[in-house]
């Protein structure tokens, strides 16, 4: 399967714990995005990487959130001191800068439940 | 920043009926993308529109971009049960490519 993969698919954690999610984009896609989606809403942009550089962060991304993309391949999103309001689906997407349509390919998401 | 509103939020149709969802912006958009998300699934790219007045067709789906580039629509002819899902419009940032999603229109199709 050459699509975007995310791990884990589901995560249940207690409030105050730290969690880390991983995203493996389509190989050779230099652009990688993280979004968060809650029930009944569209995905909300969190952050964007071009290769290994994090070029944009949403104001939604508090200082408890950090994302990395070492070597411009896979990316990780860490949430520290989780809160119940962090419960959501975390989606990763990648795109090729060479594509004229800039279409984004989404992974299956990681569903986070904070109890 | 850019925001888009989609109407209706929900639509129930009988199989075979047509369906339309509308996407409206208060600002001029440089482009708009459409995605479909099946229940329990992730968004899947359908199309991108960039030109004023552009119309694109994909089988039973017709996408339009308004003349003023402030609105867009998706029309499905003769809906099928496989059309069930949530349809999102999303302007794309010209420099970073990030998408700003509307809240979506959820389509239910009764067989």
Coordinates of N, CA and C in Angstrom, one line a residue:
Chain A
X1 N 0.8 -1.2 0.0 CA 0.0 0.0 0.0 C 0.9 1.2 0.0
X2 N 0.7 2.1 -1.0 CA 1.6 3.3 -1.1 C 0.9 4.5 -0.6
X3 N -0.2 4.4 0.1 CA -0.9 5.6 0.6 C -0.3 6.2 1.8
X4 N -1.0 7.2 2.4 CA -0.5 7.8 3.7 C -1.0 6.8 4.8
X5 N 0.0 6.6 5.7 CA -0.4 5.7 6.8 C -0.2 6.5 8.1
X6 N -1.0 6.1 9.1 CA -0.9 6.8 10.4 C -0.9 5.7 11.5
X7 N -0.2 6.0 12.6 CA -0.1 5.0 13.7 C 0.0 5.8 15.0
X8 N -0.8 5.4 16.0 CA -1.8 4.3 16.0 C -3.1 4.8 15.3
X9 N -4.0 3.9 15.1 CA -5.3 4.2 14.6 C -6.2 4.8 15.7
X10 N -6.0 4.2 16.9 CA -6.8 4.6 18.0 C -5.9 4.8 19.2
X11 N -6.2 5.8 20.1 CA -5.4 6.0 21.3 C -6.4 6.5 22.4
X12 N -6.4 5.8 23.5 CA -7.1 6.2 24.6 C -6.1 6.5 25.7
X13 N -6.2 7.7 26.3 CA -5.3 8.1 27.3 C -6.0 8.9 28.4
X14 N -5.3 8.9 29.5 CA -5.9 9.7 30.6 C -5.4 11.1 30.6
X15 N -6.3 12.0 31.0 CA -6.0 13.4 31.1 C -4.6 13.6 31.8
X16 N -3.8 14.5 31.2 CA -2.5 14.8 31.7 C -1.3 14.0 31.2
X17 N -1.7 12.9 30.4 CA -0.6 12.1 29.8 C -0.2 12.7 28.5
X18 N 1.0 12.3 28.1 CA 1.5 12.7 26.8 C 1.2 11.6 25.7
X19 N 1.0 12.1 24.5 CA 0.7 11.1 23.4 C 1.5 11.5 22.2
X20 N 1.9 10.6 21.4 CA 2.6 10.9 20.1 C 2.0 10.1 19.0
X21 N 1.8 10.7 17.9 CA 1.2 10.1 16.7 C 2.3 10.2 15.6
X22 N 2.2 9.2 14.7 CA 3.1 9.1 13.6 C 2.4 9.1 12.3
X23 N 3.0 9.8 11.3 CA 2.4 9.8 10.0 C 3.5 9.5 9.0
X24 N 3.2 8.6 8.1 CA 4.1 8.3 7.0 C 3.5 8.7 5.7
X25 N 4.0 9.8 5.1 CA 3.3 10.3 3.8 C 3.7 9.4 2.6
X26 N 3.0 9.7 1.5 CA 3.4 9.0 0.3 C 4.8 9.4 0.0
X27 N 5.6 8.4 -0.4 CA 7.0 8.7 -0.6 C 7.2 9.7 -1.7
X28 N 8.2 10.6 -1.5 CA 8.5 11.7 -2.4 C 7.5 12.8 -2.4
X29 N 6.5 12.8 -1.5 CA 5.7 13.9 -1.3 C 6.4 14.9 -0.3
X30 N 6.7 16.1 -0.8 CA 7.5 16.9 0.1 C 6.6 17.8 1.0
X31 N 5.3 17.8 0.8 CA 4.5 18.6 1.6 C 3.6 17.7 2.6
X32 N 3.6 18.1 3.8 CA 2.9 17.3 4.8 C 2.1 18.2 5.7
X33 N 0.8 17.8 6.0 CA -0.1 18.6 6.7 C -0.7 17.8 7.9
X34 N -1.0 18.4 9.0 CA -1.7 17.8 10.1 C -3.0 18.6 10.2
X35 N -4.1 17.9 10.4 CA -5.4 18.5 10.6 C -6.1 17.8 11.8
X36 N -7.0 18.5 12.4 CA -7.8 17.9 13.5 C -9.3 18.0 13.2
X37 N -10.0 16.9 13.4 CA -11.4 16.9 13.0 C -12.2 16.4 14.2
X38 N -13.2 17.2 14.6 CA -14.2 16.7 15.6 C -15.5 16.4 14.9
X39 N -16.3 15.7 15.7 CA -17.6 15.1 15.1 C -18.4 16.2 14.5
X40 N -18.8 16.1 13.3 CA -19.8 17.0 12.7 C -19.1 18.2 12.1
X41 N -17.8 18.3 12.1 CA -17.0 19.4 11.6 C -16.1 19.0 10.5
X42 N -15.7 20.0 9.7 CA -14.6 19.8 8.8 C -13.3 19.7 9.4
X43 N -12.3 19.1 8.8 CA -10.9 19.2 9.3 C -10.4 20.6 9.5
X44 N -9.7 20.8 10.6 CA -9.1 22.1 10.9 C -7.6 22.0 10.8
X45 N -7.0 22.9 10.0 CA -5.5 22.9 9.8 C -4.8 23.1 11.1
X46 N -3.7 22.3 11.3 CA -2.9 22.5 12.5 C -1.5 23.0 12.1
X47 N -0.8 22.3 11.2 CA 0.5 22.6 10.8 C 0.9 22.1 9.5
X48 N 2.0 22.7 8.9 CA 2.4 22.3 7.6 C 3.9 22.2 7.5
X49 N 4.4 21.2 6.8 CA 5.8 21.0 6.6 C 6.1 21.0 5.1
X50 N 7.2 21.6 4.7 CA 7.7 21.4 3.4 C 9.1 20.8 3.6
X51 N 9.2 19.6 3.2 CA 10.4 18.8 3.5 C 10.5 18.7 5.0
X52 N 11.6 19.1 5.6 CA 11.8 19.0 7.1 C 11.4 20.3 7.8
X53 N 11.1 21.4 7.0 CA 10.9 22.7 7.6 C 9.4 22.8 7.9
X54 N 9.1 23.2 9.2 CA 7.8 23.5 9.6 C 7.5 25.0 9.2
X55 N 6.7 25.2 8.2 CA 6.5 26.5 7.7 C 5.3 27.3 8.2
X56 N 4.3 26.6 8.7 CA 3.1 27.3 9.2 C 2.5 26.5 10.4
X57 N 2.1 27.2 11.4 CA 1.4 26.6 12.5 C 0.1 27.4 12.8
X58 N -0.9 26.7 13.0 CA -2.2 27.3 13.3 C -2.2 27.9 14.7
X59 N -3.0 28.9 15.0 CA -3.1 29.4 16.3 C -3.8 28.4 17.2
X60 N -4.5 27.4 16.6 CA -5.1 26.3 17.3 C -4.0 25.5 18.1
X61 N -2.8 25.5 17.5 CA -1.8 24.7 18.1 C -1.1 25.3 19.3
X62 N -1.6 24.9 20.5 CA -1.1 25.5 21.7 C 0.3 25.0 21.9
X63 N 1.0 25.6 23.0 CA 2.3 25.2 23.3 C 2.4 23.7 23.8
X64 N 1.3 23.1 24.0 CA 1.3 21.7 24.4 C 1.5 20.8 23.2
X65 N 1.3 21.3 22.0 CA 1.4 20.6 20.8 C 2.8 20.8 20.1
X66 N 3.4 19.8 19.6 CA 4.6 20.0 18.9 C 4.7 18.9 17.7
X67 N 5.2 19.4 16.6 CA 5.3 18.5 15.5 C 6.7 18.5 14.9
X68 N 7.1 17.4 14.4 CA 8.4 17.3 13.8 C 8.4 16.5 12.5
X69 N 9.3 16.8 11.6 CA 9.4 16.0 10.4 C 10.9 15.8 10.1
X70 N 11.6 15.0 10.9 CA 13.1 14.9 10.7 C 13.3 14.3 9.3
X71 N 14.3 14.8 8.7 CA 14.8 14.3 7.4 C 13.7 14.4 6.3
X72 N 12.6 15.1 6.6 CA 11.6 15.3 5.5 C 10.9 14.1 5.1
X73 N 10.8 13.0 6.0 CA 10.1 11.8 5.6 C 8.8 11.7 6.5
X74 N 8.9 10.8 7.5 CA 7.7 10.7 8.4 C 7.6 11.9 9.3
X75 N 6.4 12.1 9.9 CA 6.2 13.2 10.8 C 5.6 12.7 12.1
X76 N 5.9 13.3 13.2 CA 5.3 13.0 14.5 C 4.6 14.2 15.0
X77 N 3.4 14.0 15.7 CA 2.7 15.0 16.4 C 2.6 14.6 17.9
X78 N 3.1 15.4 18.7 CA 3.1 15.1 20.2 C 2.1 16.1 20.9
X79 N 1.3 15.6 21.8 CA 0.5 16.4 22.6 C 0.9 16.1 24.1
X80 N 1.3 17.2 24.7 CA 1.7 17.0 26.1 C 0.5 17.4 27.1
X81 N 0.5 16.8 28.2 CA -0.5 17.1 29.2 C -1.9 17.2 28.6
X82 N -2.3 16.0 28.0 CA -3.6 16.0 27.3 C -4.8 16.5 28.1
X83 N -5.7 17.1 27.4 CA -6.9 17.6 28.0 C -8.1 16.9 27.3
X84 N -9.3 16.9 27.9 CA -10.4 16.3 27.3 C -10.8 16.9 26.0
X85 N -10.5 18.2 25.9 CA -10.8 18.9 24.7 C -9.9 18.5 23.5
X86 N -8.9 17.8 23.8 CA -8.0 17.3 22.7 C -8.6 16.1 22.0
X87 N -9.6 15.5 22.6 CA -10.3 14.3 21.9 C -10.7 14.7 20.5
X88 N -10.3 14.0 19.5 CA -10.6 14.3 18.2 C -9.9 13.3 17.3
X89 N -10.2 13.4 16.0 CA -9.5 12.6 15.0 C -8.4 13.5 14.4
X90 N -7.2 13.0 14.5 CA -6.0 13.7 14.0 C -5.6 13.1 12.6
X91 N -5.7 13.9 11.6 CA -5.5 13.5 10.2 C -4.2 14.1 9.7
X92 N -3.5 13.2 8.9 CA -2.3 13.7 8.3 C -2.6 13.6 6.8
X93 N -2.0 14.5 6.0 CA -2.2 14.5 4.6 C -0.9 14.9 3.9
X94 N -0.6 14.4 2.7 CA 0.6 14.8 2.0 C 0.2 15.2 0.6
X95 N 1.1 16.0 0.0 CA 0.9 16.3 -1.4 C 2.2 16.6 -2.0
X96 N 2.2 16.5 -3.4 CA 3.4 16.7 -4.1 C 3.4 18.1 -4.6
X97 N 4.5 18.8 -4.4 CA 4.7 20.1 -5.0 C 4.7 20.2 -6.5
X98 N 4.9 19.0 -7.1 CA 5.0 18.9 -8.5 C 3.6 18.8 -9.1
X99 N 2.6 18.5 -8.3 CA 1.2 18.3 -8.8 C 0.6 19.7 -9.1
X100 N 0.0 19.9 -10.2 CA -0.6 21.2 -10.5 C -1.9 21.4 -9.7
X101 N -2.5 20.3 -9.3 CA -3.8 20.5 -8.5 C -3.5 20.6 -7.0
X102 N -2.3 20.3 -6.5 CA -2.0 20.3 -5.1 C -3.0 19.5 -4.3
X103 N -3.5 18.4 -4.9 CA -4.5 17.6 -4.2 C -3.8 17.0 -3.0
X104 N -4.5 16.8 -1.9 CA -3.9 16.3 -0.7 C -4.5 14.9 -0.5
X105 N -3.6 14.0 -0.1 CA -4.0 12.6 0.1 C -3.9 12.4 1.6
X106 N -5.1 12.0 2.2 CA -5.2 11.9 3.6 C -5.0 10.4 4.1
X107 N -4.4 10.4 5.3 CA -4.3 9.1 5.9 C -5.6 8.7 6.6
X108 N -5.7 7.5 7.2 CA -6.9 7.1 7.9 C -7.2 7.8 9.2
X109 N -6.2 8.5 9.7 CA -6.4 9.2 11.0 C -6.0 8.4 12.2
X110 N -5.8 9.2 13.3 CA -5.6 8.6 14.6 C -6.7 9.2 15.5
X111 N -7.6 8.3 16.0 CA -8.6 8.8 16.9 C -8.2 8.8 18.3
X112 N -8.1 10.0 18.9 CA -7.7 10.2 20.3 C -8.9 10.4 21.2
X113 N -8.9 9.6 22.3 CA -9.9 9.8 23.3 C -9.2 10.1 24.6
X114 N -9.5 11.2 25.2 CA -8.9 11.6 26.5 C -9.9 11.4 27.6
X115 N -9.6 10.6 28.5 CA -10.6 10.3 29.6 C -10.3 11.0 30.9
Chain B
X1 N -9.3 35.7 8.1 CA -8.9 34.6 7.2 C -10.0 34.1 6.3
X2 N -9.7 33.3 5.4 CA -10.8 32.7 4.5 C -11.7 31.8 5.3
X3 N -12.9 32.0 5.1 CA -13.9 31.0 5.7 C -15.0 30.8 4.7
X4 N -15.4 29.5 4.6 CA -16.5 29.2 3.7 C -17.7 28.6 4.5
X5 N -18.9 28.9 4.0 CA -20.1 28.3 4.6 C -20.7 27.4 3.6
X6 N -21.1 26.2 4.1 CA -21.8 25.3 3.2 C -23.2 25.1 3.6
X7 N -24.1 25.0 2.6 CA -25.5 24.7 2.9 C -26.0 23.7 1.8
X8 N -26.9 22.8 2.2 CA -27.4 22.6 3.6 C -26.4 21.8 4.4
X9 N -26.6 21.7 5.7 CA -25.7 20.9 6.5 C -26.0 19.4 6.4
X10 N -27.3 19.1 6.2 CA -27.7 17.7 6.0 C -28.7 17.7 4.8
X11 N -28.7 16.6 4.1 CA -29.7 16.4 3.0 C -30.0 14.9 2.9
X12 N -31.3 14.6 3.0 CA -31.8 13.2 2.8 C -32.5 13.2 1.5
X13 N -32.1 12.3 0.6 CA -32.8 12.2 -0.7 C -33.2 10.7 -0.9
X14 N -34.1 10.5 -1.8 CA -34.5 9.2 -2.3 C -33.5 8.9 -3.4
X15 N -33.1 7.6 -3.5 CA -32.2 7.2 -4.5 C -32.8 7.6 -5.9
X16 N -32.0 8.2 -6.7 CA -32.5 8.6 -8.0 C -32.7 10.1 -8.1
X17 N -32.9 10.7 -6.9 CA -33.1 12.2 -6.9 C -31.8 12.9 -7.1
X18 N -31.9 14.2 -7.4 CA -30.7 15.0 -7.6 C -30.3 15.6 -6.2
X19 N -29.1 16.1 -6.1 CA -28.6 16.7 -4.9 C -27.7 17.8 -5.2
X20 N -27.8 18.9 -4.5 CA -26.8 20.0 -4.7 C -26.4 20.6 -3.3
X21 N -25.1 20.9 -3.2 CA -24.6 21.5 -2.1 C -23.9 22.8 -2.5
X22 N -24.0 23.8 -1.7 CA -23.5 25.2 -2.0 C -22.4 25.6 -1.0
X23 N -21.4 26.3 -1.6 CA -20.3 26.7 -0.8 C -20.1 28.2 -1.0
X24 N -20.2 29.0 0.1 CA -20.1 30.5 -0.1 C -19.0 31.1 0.7
X25 N -18.4 32.1 0.1 CA -17.3 32.8 0.8 C -17.6 34.3 0.8
X26 N -17.2 35.0 1.8 CA -17.3 36.5 1.8 C -16.2 37.2 1.1
X27 N -15.1 36.4 0.8 CA -14.0 37.0 0.1 C -13.8 36.2 -1.2
X28 N -13.1 36.8 -2.2 CA -12.8 36.2 -3.4 C -11.7 35.1 -3.2
X29 N -12.0 34.0 -3.8 CA -11.1 32.8 -3.6 C -10.2 32.6 -4.9
X30 N -9.0 32.2 -4.7 CA -8.2 31.9 -5.8 C -8.5 30.5 -6.4
X31 N -9.0 29.7 -5.6 CA -9.3 28.3 -6.0 C -10.2 27.7 -5.0
X32 N -10.8 26.6 -5.3 CA -11.6 25.8 -4.4 C -11.4 24.3 -4.7
X33 N -11.3 23.5 -3.7 CA -11.2 22.1 -3.8 C -12.4 21.5 -3.2
X34 N -12.8 20.3 -3.7 CA -13.9 19.5 -3.1 C -13.4 18.2 -2.7
X35 N -13.8 17.7 -1.5 CA -13.5 16.4 -1.0 C -14.7 15.7 -0.5
X36 N -14.7 14.4 -0.6 CA -15.7 13.5 -0.1 C -15.2 12.6 1.1
X37 N -16.0 12.6 2.1 CA -15.6 11.7 3.3 C -16.7 10.8 3.5
X38 N -16.5 9.5 3.3 CA -17.5 8.5 3.6 C -17.6 8.3 5.1
X39 N -18.7 7.8 5.6 CA -18.8 7.5 7.1 C -17.7 6.7 7.6
X40 N -17.0 7.1 8.6 CA -15.8 6.4 9.2 C -14.6 6.5 8.4
X41 N -14.6 7.2 7.3 CA -13.4 7.3 6.4 C -12.7 8.6 6.5
X42 N -11.8 8.8 5.6 CA -11.0 10.1 5.5 C -11.4 10.9 4.3
X43 N -11.1 12.2 4.3 CA -11.4 12.9 3.1 C -10.7 12.4 1.8
X44 N -11.4 12.4 0.7 CA -10.8 12.0 -0.6 C -11.0 13.1 -1.6
X45 N -9.9 13.5 -2.2 CA -10.0 14.6 -3.2 C -10.9 14.3 -4.4
X46 N -11.8 15.3 -4.7 CA -12.6 15.1 -5.9 C -12.1 16.0 -7.1
X47 N -12.0 17.3 -6.8 CA -11.7 18.2 -7.9 C -11.1 19.5 -7.4
X48 N -10.5 20.2 -8.2 CA -10.1 21.6 -7.9 C -10.6 22.5 -9.0
X49 N -11.1 23.7 -8.7 CA -11.6 24.7 -9.6 C -10.8 25.9 -9.4
X50 N -10.3 26.6 -10.5 CA -9.5 27.8 -10.3 C -10.0 29.0 -11.2
X51 N -10.8 28.7 -12.2 CA -11.1 29.8 -13.1 C -12.6 30.3 -12.8
X52 N -12.7 31.6 -13.0 CA -14.1 32.2 -12.8 C -15.1 31.5 -13.8
X53 N -16.2 31.1 -13.3 CA -17.2 30.5 -14.1 C -16.9 29.1 -14.5
X54 N -15.9 28.5 -14.0 CA -15.5 27.1 -14.4 C -16.5 26.1 -14.1
X55 N -16.8 25.2 -15.0 CA -17.6 24.0 -14.8 C -16.9 22.8 -15.2
X56 N -16.9 21.8 -14.2 CA -16.2 20.5 -14.5 C -17.2 19.4 -14.2
X57 N -17.1 18.3 -15.0 CA -18.0 17.2 -14.7 C -17.2 15.9 -14.5
X58 N -17.7 15.1 -13.6 CA -17.1 13.8 -13.4 C -18.3 12.9 -13.3
X59 N -18.6 12.2 -14.4 CA -19.8 11.3 -14.5 C -21.0 12.0 -14.0
X60 N -21.6 11.6 -12.9 CA -22.9 12.3 -12.4 C -22.6 13.5 -11.6
X61 N -21.4 13.9 -11.4 CA -21.1 15.0 -10.5 C -20.7 16.2 -11.4
X62 N -21.3 17.4 -11.1 CA -21.0 18.6 -11.8 C -20.6 19.7 -10.8
X63 N -19.4 20.2 -11.0 CA -18.8 21.2 -10.1 C -18.8 22.6 -10.8
X64 N -19.2 23.6 -10.1 CA -19.1 25.0 -10.6 C -18.4 25.9 -9.7
X65 N -17.7 26.9 -10.3 CA -17.1 28.0 -9.6 C -17.7 29.3 -10.1
X66 N -18.2 30.1 -9.1 CA -18.9 31.3 -9.5 C -18.1 32.3 -10.3
X67 N -18.8 33.1 -11.0 CA -18.2 34.1 -11.8 C -17.3 35.1 -11.0
X68 N -17.8 35.4 -9.8 CA -17.1 36.3 -8.9 C -16.1 35.5 -8.0
X69 N -16.0 34.2 -8.2 CA -15.1 33.3 -7.4 C -15.3 33.5 -5.9
X70 N -16.6 33.6 -5.6 CA -17.0 33.7 -4.1 C -17.9 32.5 -3.8
X71 N -18.3 31.7 -4.7 CA -19.1 30.6 -4.4 C -18.9 29.4 -5.3
X72 N -19.3 28.3 -4.9 CA -19.1 27.1 -5.7 C -20.2 26.1 -5.4
X73 N -20.4 25.2 -6.3 CA -21.5 24.2 -6.0 C -21.1 22.9 -6.5
X74 N -21.7 21.8 -5.9 CA -21.5 20.5 -6.4 C -22.9 19.9 -6.6
X75 N -23.2 19.4 -7.8 CA -24.5 18.8 -8.1 C -24.3 17.4 -8.5
X76 N -25.1 16.5 -7.9 CA -25.1 15.1 -8.2 C -26.4 14.8 -8.9
X77 N -26.4 14.2 -10.0 CA -27.5 13.8 -10.8 C -27.9 12.3 -10.4
X78 N -29.1 12.0 -10.2 CA -29.6 10.7 -10.0 C -28.8 10.0 -8.9
X79 N -28.9 10.4 -7.7 CA -28.0 9.9 -6.6 C -28.2 8.4 -6.5
X80 N -27.1 7.8 -6.0 CA -27.0 6.4 -5.7 C -26.6 6.2 -4.3
X81 N -26.8 5.0 -3.7 CA -26.4 4.8 -2.3 C -24.9 5.0 -2.1
X82 N -24.1 4.8 -3.2 CA -22.7 5.0 -3.0 C -22.3 6.4 -2.9
X83 N -23.2 7.3 -3.1 CA -22.9 8.8 -3.0 C -23.0 9.2 -1.5
X84 N -23.4 8.3 -0.6 CA -23.5 8.7 0.8 C -22.2 9.2 1.4
X85 N -22.3 10.2 2.1 CA -21.0 10.7 2.8 C -21.2 12.2 3.0
X86 N -20.1 12.8 3.4 CA -20.0 14.3 3.7 C -19.1 14.9 2.6
X87 N -19.7 15.9 2.0 CA -19.0 16.6 0.9 C -18.5 18.0 1.5
X88 N -17.2 18.2 1.4 CA -16.5 19.4 1.9 C -16.0 20.3 0.7
X89 N -16.2 21.6 0.8 CA -15.5 22.5 0.0 C -14.3 23.0 0.8
X90 N -13.2 23.4 0.1 CA -12.0 23.9 0.9 C -11.2 24.7 0.0
X91 N -11.1 26.0 0.2 CA -10.2 26.9 -0.5 C -8.8 26.4 -0.1
X92 N -7.8 26.5 -1.0 CA -6.5 26.1 -0.7 C -5.6 27.4 -0.7
X93 N -4.8 27.5 0.3 CA -3.8 28.6 0.4 C -2.9 28.5 -0.8
X94 N -2.7 29.7 -1.5 CA -1.8 29.6 -2.7 C -0.4 29.4 -2.4
X95 N 0.1 29.8 -1.2 CA 1.5 29.6 -0.9 C 1.8 28.3 -0.2
X96 N 1.0 27.9 0.8 CA 1.4 26.7 1.6 C 0.6 25.5 1.2
X97 N -0.6 25.8 0.5 CA -1.4 24.7 0.1 C -2.4 24.2 1.2
X98 N -2.3 24.8 2.4 CA -3.2 24.4 3.4 C -4.7 24.6 3.0
X99 N -5.5 23.7 3.5 CA -6.9 23.7 3.1 C -7.8 24.3 4.3
X100 N -8.7 25.1 4.0 CA -9.6 25.7 5.0 C -11.0 25.0 4.7
X101 N -11.4 24.0 5.4 CA -12.6 23.3 5.1 C -13.8 24.0 5.6
X102 N -14.9 23.9 4.9 CA -16.2 24.2 5.3 C -16.7 23.1 6.3
X103 N -17.9 23.3 6.9 CA -18.4 22.3 7.8 C -19.0 21.1 7.1
X104 N -19.1 21.2 5.8 CA -19.6 20.0 5.0 C -21.1 19.9 4.9
X105 N -21.5 19.2 3.9 CA -22.9 18.8 3.7 C -22.9 17.3 3.7
X106 N -23.7 16.7 4.7 CA -23.8 15.3 4.8 C -25.0 14.8 4.0
X107 N -24.8 13.9 3.1 CA -25.8 13.3 2.2 C -26.2 11.9 2.6
X108 N -27.5 11.7 2.8 CA -28.0 10.4 3.1 C -28.9 10.0 1.9
X109 N -28.8 8.8 1.4 CA -29.6 8.4 0.2 C -30.4 7.2 0.7
X110 N -31.7 7.3 0.5 CA -32.6 6.2 0.9 C -32.8 5.3 -0.3
X111 N -32.5 4.0 -0.2 CA -32.7 3.1 -1.4 C -34.2 2.9 -1.7

